[in-house]
Amino acid sequence: MLKGVVLLSQSSAAVVTATLPAVQAHGEAITSRFYQRMFKAHPELLNIFNKSHQATGEQPAALAASVVAYAEHLIGGGDDRSWELILSRIAHKHASLGITATQYTIVGRHLLAAVGEVLGEAVTAEVATAWDEVYWLLACELIAREARLYTQAGVGEDGSVWRHWQVVECIQETADVVSFRLVPADGGPPPTFTPGQYVSVAVDLDGGGQQIRQYSLSGQPGATYWQITVKRVRATGDAPAGVVSTLLHERVTAGDTLRLSPPFGEVNAVGDAGPLLLVSAGIGLTPAMSALHHLAATETDREVVLVHADRSAAAHARRHELPDLAEQLPNLSVQLWYEDPAEGASDRLKAEVNVGRVDPSRIPLPAGADIHLCGPVPFMYQVRAELLRRDVSKDRIGYDVFGPGMLRD
Ligand SMILES: Cc1cc2nc3c(=O)[nH]c(=O)nc-3n(C[C@H](O)[C@H](O)[C@H](O)COP(=O)(O)OP(=O)(O)OC[C@H]3O[C@@H](n4cnc5c(N)ncnc54)[C@H](O)[C@@H]3O)c2cc1C
Ligand code: HEM
C-alpha cells in the first residue's frame, strides 16, 4: 500500500504514534504470546507454520517487525519502494503456503488479544481500535495481493495450492546435496516459472501433521520436468538436523509423490536484457543455476558473470554443469572461490578459481549489470555493501533469502 492511497484515520494515527514505542519495545513478546494463543485455539495451523522458525524465534521476529514497521509507515516513515518489496515478499510467501482470507481473521483476533495481554491496562478501547485498524489495513492489502497471485497461478475453485508431483529422478549432487526432478502426477505439463521463483513442498511427519518448506526451482523453465536442489541440514552442537531436508534426503526416491505449490516469488534472477551478475554461495546457487539454464536456452549472447563461493570444489553442487553452460553461453565468465583448494579444483571448466572466502572487491562488475545475490545473509550483506560502494544502484540488486525476512538497508 502506498502512502497517500490508503491512510490511517486521524484519531487512530495519533493513538498509534503515542503507543508505537511501547508496542515496539514489546513487539516480540506480543508475537510470541500471539503464537501460543493461536496454536492453542487452532492446532491445525501448526501444519502450515515452520516449527523450527518457531523454536529459533525467527518467524515471530519477522511478523513483529513487519507489523510495527507498517504502523510506522502509516504514520509517515519508510519509503514506498521498500514497502512495495516487503508486501510483495510476504504475499508471495503466503500464497505459496495457501494462506486464506479467513485465516486473517484468526490471526487478527489472537494478535490483538496478545497486545492486550502483554501491554495490560495501557490498552484502552481507543488503543485497541487504532491497532485493529493498522492490522486490517495491512491484512486487506495482503489479502488482495494474495488473491491476485492465486488467480495468476490458476489456483482452482477449492482454493488449494497443493498438487501431487511424481519424483522421476533423484540426483546425488554432492555428499549433502540432492536434486529431485519432478513431473505432475496427473500427467499435465509443468507450469513455467521465472528463475528466482520457488515452490513450497509439504511433507507428512511420522508423528502426524505436516511441515512445509520452500525450494527454488533450479532447472530450466519450460523443461518437461521441474527440478529442486536440496541441501541436507545436518545437526550441529545443540541444533537438531533439519526436519524436511533430512526427510527428503533419506526417504524420497524415484516413483514417490510430493505435494508442491505453484511457483511463487517476487525475485527475478535473470534481470532484463543487459549484462547479468550472479553471485552465490553454497546452496544459494539454485536460482543462479536456473538463470543460467534459462539463458542457455533463450538468450545465448547475454553477458553473464557467475561468482560462486563454496567450501570446496567437491562441495560445489552441480559444478559439472558449468562447462556445458559455458559452451552454450560464450559471454559467460566464471569466478569461483573455494575455502579448501585441495580437492578437484581443475577440470575442463575455464574459470578463475580462487582460494579462500570471496573478496567482494574482486567481483567483476559489468557496466549496467542487473545483479542477483543468494547465499547466507552475512555473505549477501558483505557483497551488497561492496556493490553499493562501487555506485551500483540498490534497485539493480535483487536477492533471495533462504529463510524469513529481508536484508536491512
Ligand atoms: C524462498 C526460499 C527458497 C529456498 N530454496 C532452497 C533451495 O533451493 N535449496 C535448499 O536446500 N534450501 C532452500 N531453502 C531453505 C529451505 O526452505 C529450508 O529452510 C531448508 O531445507 C531447511 O529446512 P529443514 O526442514 O531441513 O530444517 P529445519 O527443521 O527448518 O531447521 C532449520 C534450522 O533450524 C535449526 N533448529 C530447529 N529447531 C531448533 C531448536 N530447537 N534450537 C536450535 N536450532 C533449531 C536447525 O538445526 C536448522 O539449522 C529456501 C528457503 C526459502 C525461503
Ligand atoms: C497482517 C497479517 C500478517 C502479516 C503482517 C504477516 C507477516 C509475515 C511475514 C513478515 C512473514 C515472513 C515472510 C518472509 O520473509 O519469508 C510471514 C510468513 C508466514 N506467514 Fe504471515 N503474516 C500475516 C498473516 C498471516 C496469516 C493470516 C497466516 C495464516 C494463518 C500467516 C501465515 C504465515 C506463515 C505460515 C508464514 C511462513 C512461516 C515460516 O516459514 O516460518 N500469516 N508472515
Short mmCIF file of C-alpha atoms and ligand atoms in Angstrom, two decimals:
data_model
loop_
_atom_site.label_atom_id
_atom_site.label_comp_id
_atom_site.label_asym_id
_atom_site.label_seq_id
_atom_site.Cartn_x
_atom_site.Cartn_y
_atom_site.Cartn_z
CA MET A 1 0.00 0.00 0.00
CA LEU A 2 1.43 3.38 -0.91
CA LYS A 3 1.29 6.44 1.28
CA GLY A 4 -1.47 8.78 0.24
CA VAL A 5 -3.52 5.94 -1.21
CA VAL A 6 -4.91 4.50 1.99
CA LEU A 7 -4.40 6.30 5.28
CA LEU A 8 -5.00 5.55 8.88
CA SER A 9 -7.85 7.63 10.33
CA GLN A 10 -6.60 10.75 12.10
CA SER A 11 -7.69 9.63 15.55
CA SER A 12 -6.01 6.24 15.13
CA ALA A 13 -2.85 7.86 13.74
CA ALA A 14 -2.49 9.91 16.93
CA VAL A 15 -3.01 6.85 19.14
CA VAL A 16 -0.61 4.71 17.09
CA THR A 17 2.03 7.46 17.26
CA ALA A 18 1.68 7.60 21.03
CA THR A 19 1.72 3.83 21.60
CA LEU A 20 4.23 2.78 18.92
CA PRO A 21 7.24 2.91 21.29
CA ALA A 22 5.51 0.56 23.77
CA VAL A 23 4.41 -1.86 21.05
CA GLN A 24 7.89 -1.70 19.50
CA ALA A 25 9.53 -2.43 22.83
CA HIS A 26 7.28 -5.45 23.39
CA GLY A 27 6.91 -6.50 19.75
CA GLU A 28 8.50 -9.91 20.06
CA ALA A 29 6.81 -10.69 23.41
CA ILE A 30 3.48 -9.83 21.75
CA THR A 31 4.01 -12.05 18.74
CA SER A 32 5.37 -14.93 20.83
CA ARG A 33 2.30 -14.75 23.06
CA PHE A 34 0.16 -14.46 19.93
CA TYR A 35 1.53 -17.72 18.51
CA GLN A 36 0.98 -19.56 21.82
CA ARG A 37 -2.65 -18.40 21.95
CA MET A 38 -3.34 -19.06 18.29
CA PHE A 39 -1.86 -22.56 18.20
CA LYS A 40 -3.79 -23.48 21.35
CA ALA A 41 -7.07 -22.39 19.77
CA HIS A 42 -6.20 -23.62 16.25
CA PRO A 43 -3.73 -26.53 16.47
CA GLU A 44 -4.39 -27.27 12.78
CA LEU A 45 -2.36 -24.14 11.94
CA LEU A 46 0.79 -25.87 13.25
CA ASN A 47 0.71 -27.70 9.92
CA ILE A 48 1.43 -24.55 7.94
CA PHE A 49 3.91 -22.80 10.23
CA ASN A 50 7.57 -23.77 10.28
CA LYS A 51 8.24 -25.44 13.65
CA SER A 52 11.95 -24.67 13.54
CA HIS A 53 11.36 -20.96 12.94
CA GLN A 54 9.08 -21.01 15.97
CA ALA A 55 11.79 -22.74 18.02
CA THR A 56 14.52 -20.32 16.94
CA GLY A 57 12.27 -17.22 17.13
CA GLU A 58 12.94 -16.19 13.51
CA GLN A 59 9.31 -16.11 12.41
CA PRO A 60 7.95 -14.25 15.49
CA ALA A 61 10.66 -11.67 14.82
CA ALA A 62 9.67 -11.31 11.14
CA LEU A 63 5.95 -10.89 11.92
CA ALA A 64 6.55 -8.45 14.78
CA ALA A 65 8.94 -6.41 12.72
CA SER A 66 6.57 -6.16 9.77
CA VAL A 67 3.50 -5.06 11.77
CA VAL A 68 5.45 -2.43 13.69
CA ALA A 69 7.24 -1.21 10.56
CA TYR A 70 3.89 -0.95 8.80
CA ALA A 71 2.44 1.17 11.62
CA GLU A 72 5.49 3.42 11.34
CA HIS A 73 4.95 3.64 7.61
CA LEU A 74 1.31 4.63 8.05
CA ILE A 75 2.22 7.47 10.36
CA GLY A 76 4.80 8.79 7.96
CA GLY A 77 8.01 6.77 7.98
CA GLY A 78 9.62 4.40 5.48
CA ASP A 79 9.69 4.78 1.73
CA ASP A 80 7.06 3.38 -0.62
CA ARG A 81 9.53 1.31 -2.61
CA SER A 82 10.75 -0.64 0.42
CA TRP A 83 7.13 -1.27 1.38
CA GLU A 84 6.30 -2.48 -2.07
CA LEU A 85 9.13 -5.03 -1.77
CA ILE A 86 8.14 -6.13 1.73
CA LEU A 87 4.45 -6.58 0.89
CA SER A 88 5.30 -8.39 -2.29
CA ARG A 89 7.64 -10.76 -0.48
CA ILE A 90 5.10 -11.58 2.25
CA ALA A 91 2.25 -12.05 -0.25
CA HIS A 92 4.29 -14.42 -2.41
CA LYS A 93 5.36 -16.42 0.66
CA HIS A 94 1.77 -16.57 1.93
CA ALA A 95 0.46 -17.61 -1.49
CA SER A 96 2.99 -20.43 -1.67
CA LEU A 97 1.60 -21.66 1.65
CA GLY A 98 -2.03 -21.37 0.56
CA ILE A 99 -2.94 -18.78 3.23
CA THR A 100 -6.65 -17.88 3.09
CA ALA A 101 -8.58 -14.68 3.83
CA THR A 102 -10.43 -16.46 6.66
CA GLN A 103 -7.15 -17.15 8.41
CA TYR A 104 -6.51 -13.39 8.65
CA THR A 105 -9.50 -13.13 10.99
CA ILE A 106 -7.98 -15.78 13.25
CA VAL A 107 -4.54 -14.13 13.21
CA GLY A 108 -6.03 -10.67 13.80
CA ARG A 109 -8.12 -11.83 16.75
CA HIS A 110 -5.20 -13.51 18.52
CA LEU A 111 -2.67 -10.81 17.67
CA LEU A 112 -4.82 -8.05 19.15
CA ALA A 113 -5.66 -10.17 22.20
CA ALA A 114 -1.92 -10.73 22.70
CA VAL A 115 -1.31 -6.95 22.55
CA GLY A 116 -3.88 -6.60 25.33
CA GLU A 117 -2.28 -9.35 27.42
CA VAL A 118 1.26 -8.01 27.14
CA LEU A 119 0.55 -4.29 27.48
CA GLY A 120 -2.25 -4.73 30.05
CA GLU A 121 -4.21 -1.66 31.13
CA ALA A 122 -2.40 0.58 28.68
CA VAL A 123 -4.62 -0.97 26.01
CA THR A 124 -7.78 1.11 26.28
CA ALA A 125 -10.66 0.64 23.85
CA GLU A 126 -9.24 3.52 21.82
CA VAL A 127 -5.80 1.91 21.62
CA ALA A 128 -7.31 -1.45 20.65
CA THR A 129 -9.34 0.20 17.86
CA ALA A 130 -6.30 2.01 16.47
CA TRP A 131 -4.15 -1.13 16.29
CA ASP A 132 -7.07 -3.11 14.89
CA GLU A 133 -7.18 -0.54 12.10
CA VAL A 134 -3.44 -0.92 11.44
CA TYR A 135 -3.77 -4.70 11.34
CA TRP A 136 -6.69 -4.67 8.91
CA LEU A 137 -5.15 -2.10 6.57
CA LEU A 138 -2.17 -4.41 6.27
CA ALA A 139 -4.28 -7.57 6.15
CA CYS A 140 -6.55 -6.19 3.38
CA GLU A 141 -3.56 -5.22 1.29
CA LEU A 142 -2.06 -8.71 1.67
CA ILE A 143 -5.38 -10.50 1.07
CA ALA A 144 -5.86 -8.55 -2.18
CA ARG A 145 -2.34 -9.26 -3.38
CA GLU A 146 -2.64 -12.95 -2.50
CA ALA A 147 -5.99 -13.20 -4.32
CA ARG A 148 -4.32 -11.83 -7.46
CA LEU A 149 -1.43 -14.28 -7.12
CA TYR A 150 -3.83 -17.22 -6.74
CA THR A 151 -5.71 -16.14 -9.87
CA GLN A 152 -2.50 -15.74 -11.87
CA ALA A 153 -1.32 -19.18 -10.71
CA GLY A 154 -4.62 -20.76 -11.75
CA VAL A 155 -5.44 -21.97 -8.24
CA GLY A 156 -8.76 -23.78 -8.61
CA GLU A 157 -12.20 -23.24 -7.08
CA ASP A 158 -11.32 -25.28 -3.99
CA GLY A 159 -8.58 -22.75 -3.19
CA SER A 160 -5.97 -25.46 -2.60
CA VAL A 161 -2.47 -24.68 -3.83
CA TRP A 162 -1.35 -28.29 -3.47
CA ARG A 163 -0.83 -30.57 -6.43
CA HIS A 164 0.80 -34.00 -6.50
CA TRP A 165 4.10 -34.34 -8.33
CA GLN A 166 5.93 -37.54 -9.07
CA VAL A 167 9.66 -37.75 -8.49
CA VAL A 168 11.16 -39.09 -11.72
CA GLU A 169 14.84 -38.82 -10.79
CA CYS A 170 16.97 -38.19 -7.71
CA ILE A 171 20.50 -36.98 -8.45
CA GLN A 172 23.05 -37.12 -5.64
CA GLU A 173 24.97 -33.96 -6.49
CA THR A 174 27.41 -33.98 -3.55
CA ALA A 175 27.56 -35.71 -0.16
CA ASP A 176 24.98 -33.23 1.20
CA VAL A 177 23.03 -32.08 -1.84
CA VAL A 178 20.44 -33.94 -3.87
CA SER A 179 18.38 -32.77 -6.86
CA PHE A 180 14.85 -34.05 -7.43
CA ARG A 181 13.28 -33.96 -10.88
CA LEU A 182 9.50 -33.93 -10.78
CA VAL A 183 6.54 -34.11 -13.16
CA PRO A 184 2.85 -33.51 -12.39
CA ALA A 185 1.35 -36.81 -11.21
CA ASP A 186 -1.78 -36.11 -13.31
CA GLY A 187 0.31 -36.13 -16.49
CA GLY A 188 -0.21 -32.43 -17.27
CA PRO A 189 2.66 -30.14 -18.31
CA PRO A 190 4.75 -28.42 -15.61
CA PRO A 191 3.78 -24.73 -15.39
CA THR A 192 6.53 -22.35 -16.42
CA PHE A 193 8.24 -20.01 -13.96
CA THR A 194 10.84 -17.26 -13.75
CA PRO A 195 14.33 -18.14 -12.47
CA GLY A 196 14.38 -16.99 -8.84
CA GLN A 197 10.92 -18.38 -8.10
CA TYR A 198 10.37 -21.17 -5.62
CA VAL A 199 7.79 -23.79 -4.72
CA SER A 200 6.56 -24.89 -1.32
CA VAL A 201 6.94 -28.58 -0.60
CA ALA A 202 4.66 -30.19 2.01
CA VAL A 203 5.76 -33.41 3.71
CA ASP A 204 3.99 -35.63 6.23
CA LEU A 205 5.71 -36.20 9.55
CA ASP A 206 5.98 -39.56 11.30
CA GLY A 207 4.09 -38.48 14.39
CA GLY A 208 1.26 -36.93 12.31
CA GLY A 209 0.95 -33.44 10.87
CA GLN A 210 2.96 -31.90 8.09
CA GLN A 211 5.71 -29.36 7.54
CA ILE A 212 6.18 -27.04 4.59
CA ARG A 213 9.42 -25.63 3.20
CA GLN A 214 10.30 -23.58 0.14
CA TYR A 215 12.78 -24.67 -2.53
CA SER A 216 13.89 -22.57 -5.50
CA LEU A 217 13.25 -24.10 -8.88
CA SER A 218 16.78 -24.85 -10.00
CA GLY A 219 16.27 -26.09 -13.57
CA GLN A 220 15.26 -24.60 -16.89
CA PRO A 221 11.81 -23.01 -17.15
CA GLY A 222 9.88 -24.73 -19.92
CA ALA A 223 11.64 -28.09 -19.45
CA THR A 224 9.50 -31.22 -19.28
CA TYR A 225 10.19 -31.51 -15.55
CA TRP A 226 10.78 -29.25 -12.57
CA GLN A 227 13.97 -29.54 -10.58
CA ILE A 228 14.71 -28.62 -6.98
CA THR A 229 18.13 -28.98 -5.38
CA VAL A 230 18.12 -29.57 -1.65
CA LYS A 231 20.93 -29.30 0.86
CA ARG A 232 20.72 -31.61 3.83
CA VAL A 233 20.82 -29.57 7.05
CA ARG A 234 22.91 -31.62 9.47
CA ALA A 235 22.78 -31.41 13.25
CA THR A 236 25.46 -29.21 14.83
CA GLY A 237 26.01 -28.66 18.55
CA ASP A 238 22.59 -28.05 20.11
CA ALA A 239 20.88 -27.52 16.75
CA PRO A 240 18.99 -30.60 15.52
CA ALA A 241 19.09 -31.91 11.94
CA GLY A 242 16.72 -30.16 9.54
CA VAL A 243 13.28 -31.81 9.54
CA VAL A 244 12.29 -31.57 5.88
CA SER A 245 15.68 -31.64 4.15
CA THR A 246 16.63 -34.79 6.12
CA LEU A 247 13.34 -36.45 5.23
CA LEU A 248 13.75 -35.58 1.54
CA HIS A 249 17.32 -36.93 1.55
CA GLU A 250 16.64 -40.11 3.48
CA ARG A 251 13.20 -41.17 2.34
CA VAL A 252 12.29 -39.80 -1.08
CA THR A 253 13.17 -41.88 -4.11
CA ALA A 254 12.12 -42.02 -7.78
CA GLY A 255 8.45 -43.00 -8.10
CA ASP A 256 7.39 -41.24 -4.87
CA THR A 257 4.96 -38.34 -4.91
CA LEU A 258 5.35 -34.96 -3.20
CA ARG A 259 2.85 -32.14 -2.67
CA LEU A 260 4.06 -28.93 -4.31
CA SER A 261 2.60 -25.43 -4.62
CA PRO A 262 2.66 -23.45 -7.87
CA PRO A 263 5.77 -21.30 -8.38
CA PHE A 264 5.77 -18.04 -6.44
CA GLY A 265 8.40 -15.46 -5.53
CA GLU A 266 8.90 -11.84 -6.49
CA VAL A 267 12.59 -12.09 -7.34
CA ASN A 268 13.71 -12.36 -10.93
CA ALA A 269 17.20 -13.88 -11.16
CA VAL A 270 17.71 -13.21 -14.90
CA GLY A 271 17.26 -9.45 -14.87
CA ASP A 272 16.41 -7.50 -18.02
CA ALA A 273 18.09 -7.80 -21.38
CA GLY A 274 21.51 -6.37 -20.39
CA PRO A 275 24.52 -7.81 -18.57
CA LEU A 276 23.87 -10.02 -15.57
CA LEU A 277 25.96 -10.66 -12.46
CA LEU A 278 25.04 -13.74 -10.41
CA VAL A 279 26.71 -14.04 -7.01
CA SER A 280 26.02 -17.14 -4.94
CA ALA A 281 27.40 -19.15 -2.05
CA GLY A 282 26.75 -22.77 -1.08
CA ILE A 283 23.20 -23.94 -1.77
CA GLY A 284 22.37 -20.36 -2.78
CA LEU A 285 23.40 -21.48 -6.25
CA THR A 286 19.92 -22.77 -7.09
CA PRO A 287 18.36 -19.58 -8.56
CA ALA A 288 21.62 -18.90 -10.46
CA MET A 289 21.60 -22.40 -11.99
CA SER A 290 18.04 -21.85 -13.16
CA ALA A 291 19.01 -18.48 -14.64
CA LEU A 292 22.00 -19.96 -16.49
CA HIS A 293 19.94 -22.82 -17.96
CA HIS A 294 17.22 -20.36 -18.95
CA LEU A 295 19.70 -18.09 -20.75
CA ALA A 296 21.42 -21.06 -22.41
CA ALA A 297 18.01 -21.96 -23.89
CA THR A 298 16.84 -18.46 -24.79
CA GLU A 299 19.49 -15.71 -24.87
CA THR A 300 22.85 -17.25 -25.57
CA ASP A 301 24.58 -13.94 -26.30
CA ARG A 302 23.86 -12.38 -22.87
CA GLU A 303 26.91 -11.16 -21.00
CA VAL A 304 26.86 -13.08 -17.72
CA VAL A 305 29.28 -13.21 -14.80
CA LEU A 306 28.87 -16.03 -12.29
CA VAL A 307 30.67 -15.68 -8.97
CA HIS A 308 30.24 -18.67 -6.70
CA ALA A 309 31.72 -19.44 -3.27
CA ASP A 310 31.79 -22.86 -1.65
CA ARG A 311 33.71 -24.83 0.92
CA SER A 312 35.50 -26.85 -1.77
CA ALA A 313 35.13 -27.99 -5.36
CA ALA A 314 33.75 -31.29 -4.04
CA ALA A 315 31.05 -29.48 -2.03
CA HIS A 316 30.11 -27.29 -5.01
CA ALA A 317 26.86 -28.86 -6.22
CA ARG A 318 26.18 -29.01 -9.97
CA ARG A 319 29.65 -27.73 -10.78
CA HIS A 320 29.85 -30.35 -13.53
CA GLU A 321 27.10 -28.47 -15.45
CA LEU A 322 29.21 -25.34 -15.80
CA PRO A 323 31.48 -26.41 -18.71
CA ASP A 324 28.46 -27.14 -20.96
CA LEU A 325 26.78 -23.92 -19.87
CA ALA A 326 29.98 -22.03 -20.70
CA GLU A 327 29.95 -23.57 -24.19
CA GLN A 328 26.31 -22.57 -24.71
CA LEU A 329 26.88 -19.09 -23.29
CA PRO A 330 30.04 -17.73 -24.96
CA ASN A 331 29.81 -14.49 -22.95
CA LEU A 332 29.71 -16.27 -19.59
CA SER A 333 32.67 -15.80 -17.27
CA VAL A 334 33.01 -17.72 -14.05
CA GLN A 335 34.84 -16.77 -10.87
CA LEU A 336 34.97 -19.43 -8.13
CA TRP A 337 36.09 -19.18 -4.51
CA TYR A 338 36.89 -22.34 -2.54
CA GLU A 339 37.91 -22.26 1.09
CA ASP A 340 39.64 -25.62 0.66
CA PRO A 341 41.59 -25.68 -2.59
CA ALA A 342 42.93 -29.23 -2.24
CA GLU A 343 40.28 -31.30 -3.97
CA GLY A 344 39.23 -31.35 -7.61
CA ALA A 345 39.88 -27.70 -8.39
CA SER A 346 40.79 -28.29 -12.02
CA ASP A 347 38.63 -29.70 -14.79
CA ARG A 348 37.56 -28.66 -18.30
CA LEU A 349 35.86 -25.57 -16.89
CA LYS A 350 37.66 -22.37 -17.82
CA ALA A 351 37.14 -20.35 -14.67
CA GLU A 352 39.11 -18.10 -12.38
CA VAL A 353 39.50 -20.27 -9.28
CA ASN A 354 40.48 -18.53 -6.06
CA VAL A 355 41.40 -19.89 -2.67
CA GLY A 356 39.64 -18.58 0.42
CA ARG A 357 36.45 -16.65 1.07
CA VAL A 358 35.07 -14.26 -1.51
CA ASP A 359 36.88 -10.96 -1.71
CA PRO A 360 33.98 -8.73 -2.80
CA SER A 361 36.35 -6.10 -4.16
CA ARG A 362 37.43 -8.63 -6.80
CA ILE A 363 33.94 -9.40 -8.09
CA PRO A 364 33.84 -8.41 -11.78
CA LEU A 365 31.10 -5.87 -12.41
CA PRO A 366 29.90 -5.43 -15.99
CA ALA A 367 28.65 -1.86 -16.62
CA GLY A 368 24.89 -1.55 -16.12
CA ALA A 369 24.51 -5.14 -14.90
CA ASP A 370 21.43 -6.47 -13.15
CA ILE A 371 22.63 -8.34 -10.09
CA HIS A 372 21.26 -11.31 -8.21
CA LEU A 373 22.63 -12.48 -4.86
CA CYS A 374 21.84 -15.67 -2.98
CA GLY A 375 23.64 -17.22 -0.03
CA PRO A 376 23.99 -16.82 3.73
CA VAL A 377 22.71 -13.44 4.93
CA PRO A 378 26.13 -12.14 6.20
CA PHE A 379 27.64 -13.05 2.81
CA MET A 380 24.92 -11.08 0.99
CA TYR A 381 25.37 -8.04 3.25
CA GLN A 382 29.09 -8.09 2.56
CA VAL A 383 28.70 -8.36 -1.21
CA ARG A 384 25.89 -5.81 -1.36
CA ALA A 385 27.90 -3.29 0.69
CA GLU A 386 30.78 -3.56 -1.77
CA LEU A 387 28.48 -3.20 -4.78
CA LEU A 388 26.86 -0.11 -3.26
CA ARG A 389 30.37 1.25 -2.57
CA ARG A 390 31.02 0.82 -6.32
CA ASP A 391 27.98 3.03 -7.00
CA VAL A 392 25.62 0.26 -8.08
CA SER A 393 22.04 1.42 -7.55
CA LYS A 394 20.19 -0.57 -4.86
CA ASP A 395 17.38 -1.11 -7.37
CA ARG A 396 19.64 -3.26 -9.53
CA ILE A 397 20.50 -5.68 -6.72
CA GLY A 398 17.94 -8.47 -6.31
CA TYR A 399 18.45 -11.20 -3.73
CA ASP A 400 16.89 -14.33 -2.28
CA VAL A 401 16.96 -15.10 1.44
CA PHE A 402 16.51 -18.81 2.21
CA GLY A 403 14.65 -18.03 5.45
CA PRO A 404 12.22 -15.45 6.81
CA GLY A 405 13.00 -11.76 6.46
CA MET A 406 14.87 -9.46 4.14
CA LEU A 407 18.18 -7.56 4.11
CA ARG A 408 18.01 -4.30 6.03
CA ASP A 409 19.05 -1.06 4.38
C1 LIG B 1 12.44 -18.75 -0.90
C2 LIG B 1 13.28 -19.88 -0.38
C3 LIG B 1 13.99 -20.69 -1.26
C4 LIG B 1 14.77 -21.73 -0.78
N1 LIG B 1 15.46 -22.51 -1.66
C5 LIG B 1 16.22 -23.54 -1.23
C6 LIG B 1 16.94 -24.36 -2.15
O1 LIG B 1 16.89 -24.16 -3.37
N2 LIG B 1 17.66 -25.39 -1.64
C7 LIG B 1 17.74 -25.63 -0.29
O2 LIG B 1 18.41 -26.60 0.11
N3 LIG B 1 17.08 -24.85 0.60
C8 LIG B 1 16.31 -23.83 0.16
N4 LIG B 1 15.61 -23.05 1.06
C9 LIG B 1 15.69 -23.40 2.51
C10 LIG B 1 14.60 -24.46 2.81
O3 LIG B 1 13.31 -23.90 2.65
C11 LIG B 1 14.68 -24.97 4.24
O4 LIG B 1 14.72 -23.88 5.11
C12 LIG B 1 15.89 -25.86 4.46
O5 LIG B 1 15.82 -27.00 3.62
C13 LIG B 1 15.94 -26.33 5.92
O6 LIG B 1 14.73 -26.96 6.23
P1 LIG B 1 14.69 -28.20 7.24
O7 LIG B 1 13.29 -28.55 7.49
O8 LIG B 1 15.62 -29.27 6.79
O9 LIG B 1 15.35 -27.56 8.53
P2 LIG B 1 14.54 -27.04 9.79
O10 LIG B 1 13.98 -28.16 10.55
O11 LIG B 1 13.62 -25.97 9.31
O12 LIG B 1 15.72 -26.38 10.63
C14 LIG B 1 16.33 -25.17 10.22
C15 LIG B 1 17.42 -24.83 11.21
O13 LIG B 1 16.82 -24.54 12.47
C16 LIG B 1 17.55 -25.23 13.46
N5 LIG B 1 16.68 -25.55 14.59
C17 LIG B 1 15.49 -26.21 14.57
N6 LIG B 1 15.00 -26.35 15.82
C18 LIG B 1 15.89 -25.77 16.65
C19 LIG B 1 15.98 -25.60 18.04
N7 LIG B 1 15.02 -26.05 18.84
N8 LIG B 1 17.07 -24.98 18.52
C20 LIG B 1 18.04 -24.52 17.74
N9 LIG B 1 18.04 -24.65 16.40
C21 LIG B 1 16.97 -25.27 15.87
C22 LIG B 1 18.03 -26.49 12.77
O14 LIG B 1 19.14 -27.05 13.46
C23 LIG B 1 18.42 -25.97 11.43
O15 LIG B 1 19.71 -25.45 11.44
C24 LIG B 1 14.85 -21.99 0.61
C25 LIG B 1 14.12 -21.18 1.50
C26 LIG B 1 13.34 -20.14 1.02
C27 LIG B 1 12.57 -19.28 1.99
C1 HEM B 2 -1.36 -8.77 8.52
C2 HEM B 2 -1.14 -10.04 8.76
C3 HEM B 2 0.18 -10.75 8.52
C4 HEM B 2 1.44 -10.27 8.48
C5 HEM B 2 1.93 -8.84 8.66
C6 HEM B 2 2.32 -11.38 8.21
C7 HEM B 2 3.70 -11.28 8.09
C8 HEM B 2 4.52 -12.32 7.71
C9 HEM B 2 5.94 -12.19 7.47
C10 HEM B 2 6.75 -10.92 7.58
C11 HEM B 2 6.39 -13.41 7.13
C12 HEM B 2 7.84 -13.78 6.75
C13 HEM B 2 7.95 -13.64 5.23
C14 HEM B 2 9.34 -13.96 4.74
O1 HEM B 2 10.17 -13.08 4.73
O2 HEM B 2 9.58 -15.09 4.37
C15 HEM B 2 5.27 -14.31 7.15
C16 HEM B 2 5.35 -15.67 6.89
C17 HEM B 2 4.32 -16.53 7.18
N1 HEM B 2 3.01 -16.21 7.48
FE1 HEM B 2 2.28 -14.37 7.73
N2 HEM B 2 1.57 -12.52 8.11
C18 HEM B 2 0.25 -12.18 8.30
C19 HEM B 2 -0.82 -13.03 8.25
C20 HEM B 2 -0.74 -14.39 8.19
C21 HEM B 2 -1.85 -15.30 8.25
C22 HEM B 2 -3.32 -14.91 8.31
C23 HEM B 2 -1.35 -16.56 8.22
C24 HEM B 2 -2.11 -17.87 8.29
C25 HEM B 2 -2.55 -18.35 9.40
C26 HEM B 2 0.09 -16.44 8.10
C27 HEM B 2 0.98 -17.49 8.00
C28 HEM B 2 2.33 -17.37 7.70
C29 HEM B 2 3.21 -18.49 7.54
C30 HEM B 2 2.84 -19.96 7.71
C31 HEM B 2 4.47 -17.97 7.21
C32 HEM B 2 5.77 -18.75 6.95
C33 HEM B 2 6.28 -19.10 8.31
C34 HEM B 2 7.67 -19.64 8.30
O3 HEM B 2 8.22 -20.00 7.26
O4 HEM B 2 8.20 -19.70 9.40
N3 HEM B 2 0.42 -15.12 8.08
N4 HEM B 2 4.14 -13.63 7.50
#
